[in-house]
Short mmCIF file of C-alpha atoms in Angstrom, two decimals:
data_model
loop_
_atom_site.label_atom_id
_atom_site.label_comp_id
_atom_site.label_asym_id
_atom_site.label_seq_id
_atom_site.Cartn_x
_atom_site.Cartn_y
_atom_site.Cartn_z
CA MET A 1 96.95 134.29 133.06
CA THR A 2 100.19 132.52 132.03
CA ILE A 3 100.38 129.57 130.27
CA PRO A 4 102.55 127.00 131.17
CA PHE A 5 105.21 125.67 128.18
CA SER A 6 106.29 122.30 128.40
CA PRO A 7 108.67 120.34 125.82
CA ARG A 8 105.88 118.00 125.13
CA ARG A 9 104.23 118.48 122.03
CA ARG A 10 101.43 117.44 120.55
CA LEU A 11 100.71 115.10 117.33
CA LEU A 12 96.95 114.40 117.23
CA VAL A 13 94.60 113.59 113.58
CA ALA A 14 93.65 114.27 110.06
CA GLY A 15 90.25 115.48 108.80
CA THR A 16 88.43 116.48 105.84
CA LEU A 17 85.44 117.77 104.96
CA GLY A 18 81.99 117.58 102.94
CA THR A 19 79.92 115.53 101.21
CA THR A 20 80.89 113.89 97.88
CA ALA A 21 79.03 114.25 94.52
CA ALA A 22 78.36 110.81 92.24
CA PHE A 23 81.55 109.66 90.24
CA THR A 24 81.66 107.74 86.29
CA LEU A 25 85.27 108.36 85.82
CA GLY A 26 87.74 108.24 88.57
CA LEU A 27 91.55 108.28 89.03
CA ALA A 28 93.85 107.71 85.28
CA THR A 29 96.39 105.43 86.06
CA PRO A 30 99.77 107.47 85.93
CA PRO A 31 102.83 106.72 84.58
CA ALA A 32 104.81 103.88 86.38
CA PHE A 33 108.32 105.11 86.74
CA GLY A 34 112.37 103.48 87.83
CA ALA A 35 112.72 100.95 90.08
CA PRO A 36 112.11 102.74 93.80
CA GLU A 37 115.45 103.90 95.21
CA GLY A 38 116.46 104.98 98.70
CA LYS A 39 115.11 105.89 101.58
CA LEU A 40 112.99 108.47 104.22
CA THR A 41 112.66 108.62 107.81
CA TRP A 42 110.27 110.07 110.15
CA GLY A 43 110.47 111.06 113.70
CA LEU A 44 106.92 111.01 115.09
CA SER A 45 105.98 112.16 118.69
CA LEU A 46 103.17 109.27 118.90
CA SER A 47 103.23 105.65 119.77
CA LEU A 48 102.35 103.57 116.73
CA THR A 49 100.53 100.10 117.49
CA SER A 50 99.66 97.12 115.79
CA SER A 51 96.11 98.11 115.80
CA PHE A 52 96.77 101.04 113.59
CA PHE A 53 97.71 97.94 110.51
CA ASP A 54 93.34 97.25 110.45
CA PRO A 55 91.33 99.38 109.04
CA GLY A 56 88.54 97.70 109.80
CA GLU A 57 88.47 98.53 113.25
CA THR A 58 89.53 102.51 112.84
CA PRO A 59 88.78 104.50 115.95
CA GLY A 60 87.48 107.32 113.85
CA THR A 61 90.94 109.28 114.55
CA GLY A 62 93.39 110.38 111.98
CA ALA A 63 96.49 108.86 113.74
CA PRO A 64 95.98 104.95 111.84
CA LEU A 65 96.18 107.01 108.31
CA LEU A 66 99.67 107.90 109.17
CA LEU A 67 100.32 104.21 108.01
CA GLN A 68 97.15 103.01 106.25
CA TYR A 69 97.96 105.57 103.51
CA ALA A 70 100.90 103.58 102.77
CA MET A 71 99.80 100.13 103.56
CA HIS A 72 95.88 99.74 102.42
CA ASP A 73 93.86 101.24 99.51
CA ALA A 74 89.79 101.65 98.89
CA ILE A 75 87.14 101.45 96.81
CA MET A 76 86.77 105.32 97.52
CA ARG A 77 88.74 107.68 99.74
CA PRO A 78 90.70 110.80 99.74
CA VAL A 79 93.48 111.06 97.03
CA ALA A 80 95.83 113.60 95.63
CA GLY A 81 94.28 116.92 95.20
CA LYS A 82 90.45 115.60 95.93
CA ALA A 83 88.86 115.33 99.45
CA SER A 84 87.15 112.32 97.69
CA ASP A 85 87.59 110.10 94.71
CA LEU A 86 87.57 106.33 93.65
CA SER A 87 90.70 104.95 93.87
CA LEU A 88 90.18 100.83 93.63
CA ALA A 89 86.91 101.48 91.55
CA GLU A 90 87.43 103.13 87.98
CA SER A 91 83.80 104.10 88.03
CA MET A 92 80.68 104.40 89.86
CA LYS A 93 76.92 104.50 89.04
CA ALA A 94 74.11 105.95 91.64
CA SER A 95 70.80 104.84 90.78
CA ALA A 96 68.34 107.73 90.03
CA ASP A 97 66.58 106.40 93.41
CA GLY A 98 69.29 107.47 95.32
CA LEU A 99 68.83 103.18 96.86
CA VAL A 100 71.76 101.73 94.87
CA TYR A 101 75.94 102.32 94.26
CA GLU A 102 77.29 99.88 91.98
CA PHE A 103 81.14 100.63 92.05
CA LYS A 104 83.21 98.44 88.99
CA LEU A 105 87.03 97.47 90.47
CA ARG A 106 89.98 98.18 88.49
CA PRO A 107 91.15 95.34 86.24
CA ASN A 108 94.10 92.70 87.51
CA LEU A 109 94.20 94.29 91.28
CA LYS A 110 96.25 92.28 93.64
CA PHE A 111 97.21 92.16 97.28
CA GLN A 112 100.83 93.23 98.24
CA ASN A 113 101.08 89.28 98.70
CA GLY A 114 99.97 88.96 95.01
CA ASP A 115 96.62 87.38 96.19
CA PRO A 116 93.76 89.07 92.85
CA LEU A 117 91.94 91.58 94.48
CA THR A 118 88.15 91.60 94.12
CA SER A 119 84.47 92.83 94.71
CA GLU A 120 84.20 89.64 97.32
CA ASP A 121 87.18 91.40 99.36
CA ALA A 122 85.68 94.46 99.05
CA LYS A 123 82.06 93.09 100.43
CA PHE A 124 84.43 91.24 103.48
CA SER A 125 86.06 94.32 104.21
CA PHE A 126 82.32 96.22 104.55
CA GLU A 127 80.51 93.78 106.33
CA ARG A 128 84.11 92.73 108.73
CA TYR A 129 84.20 96.31 109.40
CA ARG A 130 83.53 97.51 113.19
CA GLY A 131 85.13 100.65 113.85
CA ALA A 132 83.90 104.58 114.07
CA ASN A 133 80.22 105.53 112.91
CA ALA A 134 79.43 101.61 111.67
CA LYS A 135 76.45 101.08 113.14
CA ALA A 136 75.18 104.36 111.81
CA MET A 137 76.48 103.24 108.07
CA LYS A 138 75.35 99.77 108.02
CA GLU A 139 71.51 100.29 109.76
CA ARG A 140 71.07 102.42 106.42
CA VAL A 141 72.03 99.35 103.71
CA ALA A 142 69.77 97.01 102.85
CA SER A 143 72.86 94.67 101.22
CA VAL A 144 76.05 93.73 99.50
CA GLU A 145 76.14 92.25 96.42
CA THR A 146 79.03 90.89 94.21
CA PRO A 147 77.33 90.01 90.76
CA ASP A 148 80.80 89.38 89.37
CA ALA A 149 84.30 90.10 90.52
CA ARG A 150 85.07 93.43 89.48
CA THR A 151 81.26 94.78 90.96
CA LEU A 152 80.73 96.17 94.15
CA ARG A 153 76.49 96.51 94.47
CA ILE A 154 75.67 98.37 97.54
CA ARG A 155 71.86 98.98 98.48
CA LEU A 156 70.34 101.19 101.08
CA LYS A 157 67.23 101.13 102.79
CA LYS A 158 66.48 104.54 101.63
CA PRO A 159 68.00 107.27 100.18
CA TRP A 160 70.89 108.93 102.54
CA PRO A 161 72.19 112.29 101.44
CA ASP A 162 75.57 111.12 103.69
CA PHE A 163 76.56 107.70 102.44
CA LEU A 164 79.58 108.61 99.81
CA THR A 165 80.92 110.96 102.75
CA PHE A 166 80.38 107.88 105.28
CA TYR A 167 81.64 105.61 102.35
CA GLY A 168 83.77 107.44 100.31
CA THR A 169 85.77 109.71 103.44
CA THR A 170 87.79 108.14 106.72
CA ALA A 171 84.69 108.90 108.34
CA THR A 172 84.34 105.09 108.45
CA GLY A 173 87.41 102.73 107.59
CA ALA A 174 84.20 100.29 105.29
CA ALA A 175 85.65 101.18 101.91
CA TRP A 176 89.26 99.85 102.61
CA VAL A 177 89.94 96.71 100.92
CA LEU A 178 91.79 93.66 103.22
CA PRO A 179 92.33 90.33 101.83
CA LYS A 180 89.17 87.83 103.27
CA LYS A 181 91.00 84.50 102.20
CA TYR A 182 94.31 85.55 104.02
CA LEU A 183 92.37 87.44 107.08
CA GLU A 184 90.52 84.24 107.19
CA ALA A 185 93.72 82.43 107.64
CA VAL A 186 95.17 84.00 110.18
CA GLY A 187 92.81 85.65 112.09
CA ASP A 188 92.63 89.33 113.51
CA GLU A 189 95.29 89.00 115.77
CA GLY A 190 97.62 87.43 113.28
CA PHE A 191 96.53 90.08 110.53
CA LYS A 192 97.84 92.65 113.29
CA LYS A 193 101.47 90.83 113.36
CA ALA A 194 101.72 89.92 109.80
CA PRO A 195 99.13 92.67 107.71
CA ILE A 196 98.69 92.07 103.43
CA GLY A 197 97.18 95.45 101.96
CA ALA A 198 96.58 96.72 98.38
CA GLY A 199 98.55 99.68 99.12
CA PRO A 200 102.50 101.26 97.85
CA TYR A 201 103.85 99.70 100.88
CA ARG A 202 104.10 96.53 102.62
CA LEU A 203 105.27 96.22 106.13
CA GLU A 204 109.18 94.80 106.52
CA SER A 205 109.46 95.14 110.48
CA PHE A 206 108.39 96.83 112.95
CA GLN A 207 109.12 96.94 116.40
CA PRO A 208 105.69 98.21 118.70
CA GLY A 209 106.08 101.65 120.50
CA SER A 210 109.65 102.35 118.24
CA GLU A 211 109.97 101.60 115.12
CA PHE A 212 107.97 100.61 111.64
CA ILE A 213 109.61 99.96 108.40
CA LEU A 214 107.42 99.37 104.89
CA VAL A 215 109.09 99.39 101.48
CA ALA A 216 107.61 99.59 97.91
CA SER A 217 105.03 96.63 96.63
CA GLU A 218 105.97 95.53 93.73
CA HIS A 219 101.86 95.06 93.11
CA TYR A 220 100.44 98.47 93.61
CA TRP A 221 98.53 99.74 90.82
CA ARG A 222 98.75 103.43 90.67
CA LYS A 223 102.39 103.23 89.98
CA VAL A 224 105.49 102.29 91.13
CA PRO A 225 106.48 104.56 94.53
CA SER A 226 109.69 106.55 93.98
CA VAL A 227 111.18 105.70 97.37
CA LYS A 228 112.06 101.85 98.18
CA THR A 229 111.65 102.23 102.04
CA LEU A 230 109.99 104.27 104.03
CA ASP A 231 111.07 104.26 108.03
CA PHE A 232 109.15 105.72 111.00
CA LYS A 233 110.82 106.26 114.01
CA VAL A 234 109.04 107.29 117.26
CA ILE A 235 111.01 109.85 119.06
CA PRO A 236 108.97 110.80 121.98
CA ASP A 237 110.95 113.64 123.15
CA ALA A 238 110.23 116.98 120.87
CA THR A 239 113.37 118.86 121.30
CA THR A 240 115.37 115.71 121.03
CA ARG A 241 112.94 114.78 117.59
CA LEU A 242 114.22 118.52 116.10
CA ALA A 243 118.09 117.84 117.24
CA ALA A 244 117.58 114.61 115.31
CA MET A 245 116.31 116.66 112.27
CA LYS A 246 119.27 119.08 112.72
CA ARG A 247 121.79 115.77 112.61
CA GLY A 248 120.09 114.98 109.24
CA GLU A 249 118.87 111.36 110.75
CA ILE A 250 115.82 112.23 110.16
CA ASP A 251 114.00 114.01 107.04
CA ILE A 252 110.41 114.59 108.51
CA ALA A 253 109.73 115.34 111.96
CA TYR A 254 105.81 115.77 113.48
CA GLY A 255 104.23 117.17 116.44
CA ILE A 256 107.39 120.42 116.57
CA GLN A 257 105.34 123.14 118.54
CA GLY A 258 105.87 126.84 120.22
CA ASP A 259 109.01 128.11 120.59
CA LEU A 260 110.58 124.66 118.74
CA VAL A 261 109.01 125.79 115.10
CA ALA A 262 110.70 129.75 116.02
CA GLU A 263 113.74 127.10 115.80
CA ALA A 264 113.18 125.16 113.11
CA ARG A 265 112.40 128.02 111.07
CA LYS A 266 116.07 129.28 111.82
CA THR A 267 117.74 126.58 110.87
CA PRO A 268 119.42 126.26 107.52
CA GLY A 269 118.73 123.42 105.55
CA LEU A 270 114.92 123.29 107.13
CA THR A 271 111.89 123.93 106.02
CA VAL A 272 108.33 124.73 107.93
CA LYS A 273 105.39 123.91 106.84
CA THR A 274 101.40 123.70 107.96
CA SER A 275 99.36 121.40 107.33
CA ARG A 276 95.76 122.23 106.65
CA ILE A 277 93.14 119.97 108.48
CA PRO A 278 90.30 120.72 109.97
CA VAL A 279 91.09 119.29 113.90
CA THR A 280 89.49 120.24 116.70
CA ASN A 281 90.42 120.01 120.14
CA PHE A 282 87.77 119.55 123.12
CA ILE A 283 86.87 118.38 126.14
CA VAL A 284 84.32 115.16 126.72
CA PHE A 285 82.75 116.07 130.36
CA GLY A 286 82.79 112.23 131.43
CA SER A 287 81.06 112.87 134.02
CA MET A 288 78.27 115.24 133.30
CA TYR A 289 75.47 112.46 134.72
CA ASP A 290 76.43 111.98 137.30
CA LYS A 291 74.27 114.02 139.86
CA ALA A 292 76.33 113.45 142.69
CA SER A 293 79.55 115.29 140.61
CA PRO A 294 79.71 119.05 140.26
CA TRP A 295 79.58 118.25 136.08
CA SER A 296 76.52 117.93 136.42
CA ASP A 297 75.61 121.54 136.81
CA ALA A 298 75.44 123.67 133.71
CA ARG A 299 76.61 126.29 135.89
CA VAL A 300 80.23 124.81 136.53
CA ARG A 301 80.01 123.86 133.30
CA LEU A 302 79.83 127.14 132.05
CA ALA A 303 82.94 128.53 133.73
CA ALA A 304 84.74 125.88 132.51
CA ASN A 305 84.44 127.31 129.64
CA LEU A 306 84.84 130.81 130.24
CA ALA A 307 87.83 129.88 132.09
CA LEU A 308 89.42 128.97 129.38
CA ASP A 309 92.08 131.38 128.05
CA ARG A 310 92.27 130.05 124.61
CA LYS A 311 94.31 133.23 123.15
CA ALA A 312 96.66 132.02 125.47
CA ILE A 313 97.04 128.76 124.85
CA ASN A 314 97.44 129.35 120.88
CA GLU A 315 100.42 131.67 121.62
CA ALA A 316 101.85 129.26 124.23
CA VAL A 317 101.34 126.40 121.84
CA TYR A 318 101.04 127.27 118.60
CA LEU A 319 102.55 130.65 117.86
CA GLY A 320 99.39 132.10 117.32
CA LEU A 321 98.77 130.24 113.96
CA ALA A 322 95.64 127.76 115.31
CA ARG A 323 91.95 129.36 115.13
CA GLU A 324 90.02 129.47 119.11
CA SER A 325 87.65 126.99 118.59
CA GLU A 326 83.75 127.32 120.14
CA SER A 327 82.88 123.79 118.94
CA ILE A 328 83.56 120.11 118.04
CA VAL A 329 82.53 120.42 114.77
CA PRO A 330 85.44 122.79 113.09
CA HIS A 331 84.45 125.88 111.10
CA VAL A 332 84.74 124.88 107.57
CA MET A 333 83.55 121.46 107.93
CA SER A 334 80.08 121.54 106.17
CA GLY A 335 77.16 122.04 108.70
CA TYR A 336 79.25 123.71 111.22
CA TRP A 337 77.02 126.47 113.56
CA ALA A 338 78.53 129.80 114.27
CA PRO A 339 77.76 129.98 117.94
CA PRO A 340 76.45 133.85 118.74
CA GLY A 341 79.12 136.51 119.63
CA GLY A 342 81.77 134.23 118.82
CA GLY A 343 80.91 131.29 121.59
CA TYR A 344 81.47 131.63 124.84
CA GLY A 345 84.69 133.60 125.32
CA TYR A 346 87.31 133.95 128.00
CA ASP A 347 85.56 136.05 131.56
CA PRO A 348 87.31 133.93 134.91
CA GLU A 349 85.39 136.55 137.04
CA ARG A 350 81.88 135.59 135.82
CA ALA A 351 83.16 131.95 135.91
CA ARG A 352 83.83 132.30 139.80
CA LYS A 353 80.32 133.87 140.07
CA LEU A 354 78.78 131.10 138.43
CA LEU A 355 80.79 128.39 140.32
CA ALA A 356 79.67 130.80 143.88
CA GLU A 357 75.89 130.06 142.71
CA ALA A 358 76.52 126.50 141.98
CA GLY A 359 77.72 126.64 146.02
CA TYR A 360 81.58 126.26 144.94
CA ALA A 361 82.79 129.93 145.71
CA ARG A 362 85.76 128.24 146.85
CA GLY A 363 86.61 126.17 143.82
CA PHE A 364 86.39 122.30 144.15
CA ASP A 365 87.84 119.33 143.04
CA GLY A 366 87.49 118.28 139.74
CA GLY A 367 88.41 114.64 139.75
CA ILE A 368 91.16 113.98 137.02
CA LEU A 369 91.96 115.41 133.89
CA TRP A 370 92.50 112.61 131.24
CA SER A 371 94.89 113.32 127.95
CA ASP A 372 97.08 111.47 125.42
CA ALA A 373 100.49 111.02 127.13
CA THR A 374 101.74 113.67 123.74
CA GLU A 375 99.23 116.09 124.85
CA PHE A 376 100.76 119.69 125.89
CA MET A 377 97.36 121.62 125.48
CA ALA A 378 96.12 119.74 128.62
CA GLU A 379 98.24 121.39 130.69
CA ALA A 380 97.33 124.81 129.42
CA VAL A 381 93.66 123.88 130.05
CA GLN A 382 94.62 122.37 133.57
CA ALA A 383 96.27 126.00 134.32
CA SER A 384 93.17 127.75 133.26
CA LEU A 385 90.79 125.86 135.28
CA ALA A 386 93.13 126.32 138.56
CA GLU A 387 92.81 129.91 138.52
CA VAL A 388 89.20 130.08 139.32
CA GLY A 389 89.09 127.30 141.56
CA ILE A 390 88.80 123.90 139.73
CA ARG A 391 91.66 121.67 141.27
CA MET A 392 91.94 118.60 138.47
CA GLN A 393 94.59 115.80 138.49
CA MET A 394 96.05 115.25 135.45
CA ARG A 395 96.68 111.55 133.66
CA GLN A 396 98.08 111.07 130.90
CA VAL A 397 98.12 107.74 129.03
CA GLU A 398 99.50 106.54 126.19
CA ARG A 399 97.40 107.44 122.82
CA ALA A 400 96.65 104.11 121.55
CA ALA A 401 95.28 102.68 125.04
CA PHE A 402 93.89 106.15 125.78
CA LEU A 403 91.52 105.92 122.37
CA LYS A 404 90.66 102.06 123.90
CA GLN A 405 89.63 103.80 127.42
CA ILE A 406 87.76 106.73 125.95
CA GLY A 407 86.10 104.25 123.45
CA GLU A 408 84.89 101.92 126.93
CA LYS A 409 83.44 104.61 127.98
CA LYS A 410 84.37 104.00 131.45
CA LEU A 411 86.15 107.28 131.79
CA THR A 412 85.44 110.15 134.37
CA GLY A 413 85.97 113.72 134.91
CA LEU A 414 87.54 115.58 132.11
CA ILE A 415 88.69 113.52 128.83
CA PHE A 416 90.67 115.86 126.26
CA THR A 417 90.52 114.48 123.08
CA GLY A 418 89.61 115.93 119.80
CA SER A 419 88.68 114.39 115.98
CA GLY A 420 89.93 115.32 112.62
CA ALA A 421 87.70 112.14 111.58
CA PRO A 422 86.78 113.51 108.20
CA GLY A 423 82.90 114.29 107.01
CA ASN A 424 80.81 117.12 107.94
CA ALA A 425 79.33 118.01 110.95
CA ALA A 426 76.61 114.75 110.40
CA THR A 427 79.42 112.68 111.24
CA ARG A 428 81.24 114.64 113.78
CA LEU A 429 77.77 114.15 115.94
CA GLU A 430 77.42 110.46 115.04
CA GLN A 431 80.18 110.06 116.71
CA PHE A 432 80.54 112.05 119.71
CA VAL A 433 77.07 113.30 120.54
CA ARG A 434 74.65 110.03 119.48
CA SER A 435 74.61 107.96 122.66
CA THR A 436 75.60 104.69 120.27
CA GLY A 437 78.64 106.71 118.90
CA THR A 438 82.31 105.07 119.23
CA LEU A 439 83.03 108.30 121.38
CA SER A 440 79.96 109.48 123.12
CA TYR A 441 79.85 110.33 126.83
CA ILE A 442 76.29 111.47 125.60
CA ARG A 443 73.11 110.11 126.85
CA ASP A 444 70.05 112.24 125.53
CA ASP A 445 67.28 110.50 123.76
CA GLU A 446 66.04 113.99 122.04
CA LEU A 447 69.32 114.47 120.54
CA ASP A 448 69.71 111.10 119.08
CA LYS A 449 66.23 111.98 117.40
CA ALA A 450 67.32 114.70 116.31
CA ILE A 451 70.66 113.39 114.82
CA ASP A 452 68.11 110.22 113.26
CA ALA A 453 65.58 113.12 111.30
CA GLN A 454 68.56 115.03 110.23
CA GLY A 455 70.14 112.46 108.23
CA ASN A 456 66.73 111.29 107.01
CA GLU A 457 66.14 114.98 104.94
CA LEU A 458 66.85 115.21 101.69
CA ASP A 459 66.28 118.99 101.55
CA ALA A 460 69.17 120.47 101.79
CA ALA A 461 68.23 124.09 103.43
CA LYS A 462 65.78 121.94 106.01
CA ARG A 463 69.02 119.62 107.20
CA LYS A 464 70.90 122.43 107.79
CA ALA A 465 68.65 124.24 110.19
CA MET A 466 67.93 121.02 111.89
CA LEU A 467 71.81 120.47 112.19
CA ASP A 468 72.37 124.41 113.58
CA GLN A 469 69.34 123.41 115.98
CA ILE A 470 71.26 120.41 117.00
CA GLN A 471 74.87 122.53 117.68
CA LYS A 472 72.69 125.34 119.20
CA THR A 473 71.67 122.71 122.03
CA LEU A 474 74.89 121.56 122.66
CA TYR A 475 75.95 125.17 123.14
CA ASP A 476 72.93 125.79 124.93
CA LYS A 477 73.37 123.23 127.59
CA VAL A 478 76.87 123.33 127.59
CA MET A 479 77.91 119.82 126.77
CA PHE A 480 81.92 119.77 126.03
CA LEU A 481 84.31 122.30 126.38
CA PRO A 482 85.81 123.07 122.74
CA VAL A 483 89.80 124.11 122.75
CA MET A 484 91.26 124.49 119.93
CA GLU A 485 91.26 124.19 116.28
CA PHE A 486 95.22 123.53 115.70
CA ALA A 487 97.52 123.99 113.91
CA PHE A 488 100.29 120.87 112.42
CA PRO A 489 103.47 122.44 111.56
CA VAL A 490 105.45 119.55 109.36
CA VAL A 491 109.52 120.14 109.52
CA ILE A 492 110.81 119.27 106.42
CA GLY A 493 114.28 118.32 105.73
CA PRO A 494 116.94 119.26 102.92
CA ARG A 495 116.98 115.34 101.08
CA VAL A 496 113.24 115.64 100.11
CA GLY A 497 111.93 116.44 96.77
CA TYR A 498 108.32 116.25 96.85
CA ASP A 499 107.55 116.35 100.26
CA GLY A 500 103.34 115.34 100.31
CA VAL A 501 102.53 118.27 102.64
CA ASN A 502 98.94 118.84 102.08
CA GLY A 503 99.40 116.46 99.35
CA ILE A 504 95.94 114.84 100.26
CA PRO A 505 93.13 117.67 101.23
CA ALA A 506 92.91 117.80 105.32
CA ASP A 507 95.77 115.14 106.05
CA PRO A 508 98.25 116.23 108.50
CA TYR A 509 100.75 113.78 107.28
CA THR A 510 102.52 113.50 104.03
CA ALA A 511 101.33 111.74 101.67
CA PRO A 512 100.58 110.33 98.60
CA TYR A 513 103.62 108.31 99.84
CA GLU A 514 104.30 107.03 96.31
CA ASP A 515 104.49 110.27 95.02
CA MET A 516 106.88 111.52 97.22
CA THR A 517 110.63 112.02 96.30
CA ILE A 518 114.72 112.17 97.04
CA LYS A 519 116.39 115.36 95.91
CA ALA A 520 119.13 113.85 92.90
CA GLY A 521 122.00 113.35 94.74
CA ARG A 522 120.59 113.05 98.13
#
């Protein structure tokens, strides 16, 4: 089949994987450097919003990390070279029975306004957290205690093998620490207008949907950043972004795909790198439980999977650099189950036969195909489905509004989404399969019970078998339409010294920001 090409390109989320072990010693504090100097400028495809300032409301996608890694810090999180480690905490002790985790904060921590950061702020942030996987985490926690200003103690109701995966990665935002005193004074909306964090950079100015400017904070514990100013400019059109790179107007560009990657590679002074990220794109069947909808028929959902020419999409969008997907769980993520025979495959003739068996020999109108406004692959999916007679109306929505609509669970038809949320297979199932998951459109009591059971199983082999069975059920019942584990090219300009690509494992963006540099004389 022929995949249509478009100037729109994809910028999605980041992720990481795996469960971390207990720590008794965190990161060593590197020596401070001289005063920050200079400015680096980014060209972005997605529209940044002030909602990204608040880790307490993280939607479970990686997009907000673009700002959060600069403005905020956490008790523990993905850090330079490690999928999870201590950050604001200098040490952690876990009880032998697996019920208590005690974190000791570093001395003399401060927020960007100079206020001291204490364990009370960490407790407040945990209890306030209401973003992705909040319910799954909080329902297992018995109490959060602060014996003193530097000690945070979390007690579980019973041993939970995934506690550090949920708390110590960005599978949730529960470990990010926000200033209690300031937030209570200004409120949630006031915080989004003038956020204060504990990260290496503070907000200087922003124009929603257009530009965000951050400046180095003098209060960051780890080190003094090398670069003084970070300027994030929203340039929706990929061709325009690349042209700005060539003119030297921006230093780093995301969301450059397809033929433009090849063009960037040929441009003197520009370097193309690829972030190593376990991000999956997939279709959610928004009308699967509507008995009047064709999407309630598993034969129709299977036909849609068989109609999808994933290889052609990969070649058109990523020059073949991505991986065709058969699961909502990335193949490198702990707990992944591999479908038999490589998955559904591409078989448009069988797709047509299945549609005929279901009573749609002439095809049918499948409703709306929803997607992020910067999404190119959705167009390719639409074209694949049309070739077997499934006609979809494209509806593309600005990213922040799109995530909000998914979370409200009111969309029907097909929903092109994805996830780079870190963690493991269990965290992905919590978010997209459990009926109470923040981004789940599935309503299945048996799957809910199975997810509960694996979360309480301490035997690793038994738990893996349980996770395998859940994923097999999703596959057999055709409850998703997987598309791609995509490649994430980053175009780097000649002024950039250390660019931070893959600096934090599974993060698509350039990080840690405080480590980035500008070449001498640039």
